[in-house]
């Protein structure tokens, strides 16, 4: 039987334990998972594509069935190019539903052969997003339990530097 391959696209700016939980659970269902950083021209990320890939790589280094990559353009085209059959997404609150429903319907319209598979968040991480992590880290909050250690370190370095630059700019 052909191996099942799924693409998990997202901003991953940066990866959190919520993302990791989805990846770990998907590993039980699929033979290979490609975690792909989507380069979105309409979003200004905190971390570069390279850094986001590096942090994903580090967080999944013990998972031989998980590959890290990045792409731009249509997700369905990328999925097809990688010879995968489905798109993986996580669902948290009801508020995620509308956007995800719209996106998966559009993707189905663009390529009827590709399905979107949703995994429900672990309630432990239902509140967790890259944005709340960035906000908490910016003001010195304790995020240890919520992100892999290398993400915590990267956030500290990045935010300390930009905070100092902003502060100096104001003078
Ligand atoms: P995007 O900008 O594409 O939404 P994100 O990195 O924010 O990128 O999220 C990628 C995917 O991971 C989305 O499907 C999102 O719903 C899911 N996700 C993010 N955080 C969590 C979490 N705490 N629990 C479950 N799924 C999550």
Coordinates of C-alpha atoms and ligand atoms in Angstrom, one line a residue:
X1 CA 0.0 0.0 0.0
X2 CA 1.2 3.5 -0.8
X3 CA 2.5 5.5 2.2
X4 CA 0.2 8.2 3.5
X5 CA 1.7 11.6 3.4
X6 CA 0.2 14.8 4.7
X7 CA 1.2 18.4 4.6
X8 CA 0.8 20.6 7.7
X9 CA 1.0 24.2 6.5
X10 CA 1.2 27.3 8.7
X11 CA 3.0 30.4 9.7
X12 CA 4.7 28.7 12.7
X13 CA 5.9 32.1 13.8
X14 CA 7.1 30.5 16.1
X15 CA 6.2 26.8 16.7
X16 CA 4.4 26.2 20.0
X17 CA 3.5 23.1 22.0
X18 CA 0.0 23.4 20.4
X19 CA 1.5 22.8 17.0
X20 CA 3.7 20.0 18.3
X21 CA 0.7 18.3 19.9
X22 CA -1.0 18.3 16.5
X23 CA 2.1 16.9 14.8
X24 CA 2.6 14.2 17.4
X25 CA -1.0 13.0 17.1
X26 CA -0.9 13.1 13.3
X27 CA 2.1 10.8 13.4
X28 CA -0.2 8.1 14.7
X29 CA -2.4 8.5 11.6
X30 CA 0.0 9.2 8.7
X31 CA 3.3 7.7 7.6
X32 CA 4.9 11.0 6.8
X33 CA 4.2 14.6 7.8
X34 CA 5.7 17.6 6.0
X35 CA 5.5 20.6 8.2
X36 CA 5.7 23.5 5.8
X37 CA 6.2 27.1 6.6
X38 CA 3.9 29.1 4.4
X39 CA 5.5 32.3 3.1
X40 CA 2.6 34.7 3.2
X41 CA 3.3 38.0 1.5
X42 CA 0.4 39.6 3.4
X43 CA 1.9 38.9 6.8
X44 CA 4.9 40.5 8.5
X45 CA 6.5 37.6 10.6
X46 CA 8.6 38.1 13.6
X47 CA 11.0 35.3 12.6
X48 CA 12.5 34.8 9.1
X49 CA 11.6 31.8 7.0
X50 CA 15.0 30.3 7.8
X51 CA 14.7 30.8 11.6
X52 CA 11.2 29.4 11.6
X53 CA 12.4 26.3 9.7
X54 CA 15.3 25.9 12.0
X55 CA 13.1 26.0 15.1
X56 CA 10.7 23.5 13.6
X57 CA 13.7 21.3 12.7
X58 CA 15.0 21.4 16.2
X59 CA 11.6 20.7 17.8
X60 CA 11.0 17.6 15.5
X61 CA 14.6 16.3 15.4
X62 CA 13.6 13.0 17.1
X63 CA 10.8 12.4 14.6
X64 CA 12.2 10.7 11.5
X65 CA 8.8 10.7 9.8
X66 CA 8.5 14.5 10.1
X67 CA 10.1 16.7 7.4
X68 CA 10.4 20.5 7.5
X69 CA 10.1 22.7 4.5
X70 CA 8.7 26.0 3.3
X71 CA 6.7 27.2 0.3
X72 CA 4.9 30.1 -1.3
X73 CA 1.9 30.0 -3.6
X74 CA -1.1 27.8 -3.5
X75 CA -1.1 25.1 -0.8
X76 CA -2.9 22.6 -3.0
X77 CA -0.1 23.0 -5.7
X78 CA 2.5 22.4 -3.0
X79 CA 0.7 19.3 -1.7
X80 CA 0.5 17.9 -5.2
X81 CA 4.1 18.6 -5.9
X82 CA 5.1 16.7 -2.8
X83 CA 2.8 13.9 -3.8
X84 CA 0.9 14.1 -0.6
X85 CA -2.9 13.5 -0.4
X86 CA -4.1 15.8 2.3
X87 CA -3.7 19.0 4.3
X88 CA -3.5 18.9 8.1
X89 CA -4.9 21.8 10.2
X90 CA -5.7 22.2 13.9
X91 CA -8.9 23.5 15.3
X92 CA -9.1 25.4 18.6
X93 CA -12.1 27.6 19.4
X94 CA -15.2 28.1 17.4
X95 CA -13.5 31.2 16.1
X96 CA -11.1 29.0 14.1
X97 CA -14.0 27.3 12.3
X98 CA -15.1 30.0 10.0
X99 CA -11.7 30.7 8.5
X100 CA -10.7 27.1 8.3
X101 CA -14.1 26.2 6.7
X102 CA -13.6 28.9 4.1
X103 CA -10.0 27.9 3.3
X104 CA -10.7 24.1 3.1
X105 CA -13.8 24.8 0.8
X106 CA -11.6 27.0 -1.4
X107 CA -8.9 24.4 -1.6
X108 CA -11.4 21.7 -2.5
X109 CA -12.6 24.0 -5.3
X110 CA -9.1 24.4 -6.5
X111 CA -8.2 20.7 -6.3
X112 CA -10.9 18.1 -5.6
X113 CA -8.4 15.3 -5.0
X114 CA -6.9 16.9 -1.9
X115 CA -8.7 16.6 1.5
X116 CA -8.2 18.7 4.6
X117 CA -8.0 16.8 7.8
X118 CA -8.7 18.6 11.1
X119 CA -7.5 17.6 14.5
X120 CA -9.1 19.1 17.5
X121 CA -6.8 20.9 19.9
X122 CA -5.7 19.3 23.1
X123 CA -7.7 21.3 25.7
X124 CA -4.5 21.9 27.5
X125 CA -3.5 24.1 24.5
X126 CA -6.8 25.5 23.4
X127 CA -5.9 29.0 24.3
X128 CA -2.4 28.8 22.7
X129 CA -1.3 30.6 19.6
X130 CA 2.0 32.0 18.2
X131 CA 0.5 35.5 18.8
X132 CA -0.2 35.1 22.5
X133 CA 3.2 33.6 23.0
X134 CA 4.9 36.6 21.3
X135 CA 2.9 39.0 23.4
X136 CA 3.6 37.2 26.7
X137 CA 7.3 36.9 25.8
X138 CA 7.5 40.6 24.9
X139 CA 6.4 41.5 28.5
X140 CA 8.6 39.0 30.2
X141 CA 5.9 36.3 30.9
X142 CA 6.8 32.7 31.7
X143 CA 6.2 30.7 28.5
X144 CA 8.5 27.7 29.4
X145 CA 5.6 25.2 29.4
X146 CA 4.1 26.4 26.2
X147 CA 7.0 26.3 23.7
X148 CA 10.1 24.1 23.0
X149 CA 13.2 25.4 24.9
X150 CA 14.9 26.7 21.7
X151 CA 11.9 28.8 20.9
X152 CA 11.9 30.4 24.3
X153 CA 15.6 31.2 23.8
X154 CA 15.0 32.6 20.3
X155 CA 12.2 34.8 21.5
X156 CA 14.2 36.2 24.4
X157 CA 17.1 37.1 22.0
X158 CA 14.8 38.6 19.4
X159 CA 12.5 40.6 21.7
X160 CA 15.2 41.9 23.9
X161 CA 17.0 43.3 20.9
X162 CA 14.0 44.9 19.3
X163 CA 12.9 46.3 22.7
X164 CA 16.3 47.9 23.1
X165 CA 16.2 49.3 19.6
X166 CA 12.7 50.7 20.0
X167 CA 13.7 52.2 23.3
X168 CA 16.7 53.9 21.8
X169 CA 14.7 55.2 18.9
X170 CA 12.4 57.1 21.2
X171 CA 15.1 59.1 22.7
Ligands
LIG1 P1 -1.7 30.1 10.1 O1 -1.3 31.5 9.9 O2 -1.7 29.3 8.8 O3 -3.0 29.9 10.9 P2 -0.4 29.1 12.5 O4 1.0 28.7 12.7 O5 -1.0 30.1 13.3 O6 -0.6 29.4 10.9 O7 -1.3 27.7 12.6 C1 -1.1 26.6 11.8 C2 -2.2 25.6 12.2 O8 -2.0 25.1 13.5 C3 -3.6 26.1 12.1 O9 -4.5 25.1 11.6 C4 -3.9 26.4 13.5 O10 -5.3 26.3 13.8 C5 -3.2 25.2 14.2 N1 -2.9 25.5 15.6 C6 -2.2 26.6 16.1 N2 -2.1 26.5 17.4 C7 -2.8 25.5 17.8 C8 -3.2 24.9 19.1 N3 -2.8 25.5 20.3 N4 -3.9 23.7 19.1 C9 -4.3 23.2 17.9 N5 -4.0 23.7 16.7 C10 -3.3 24.8 16.7

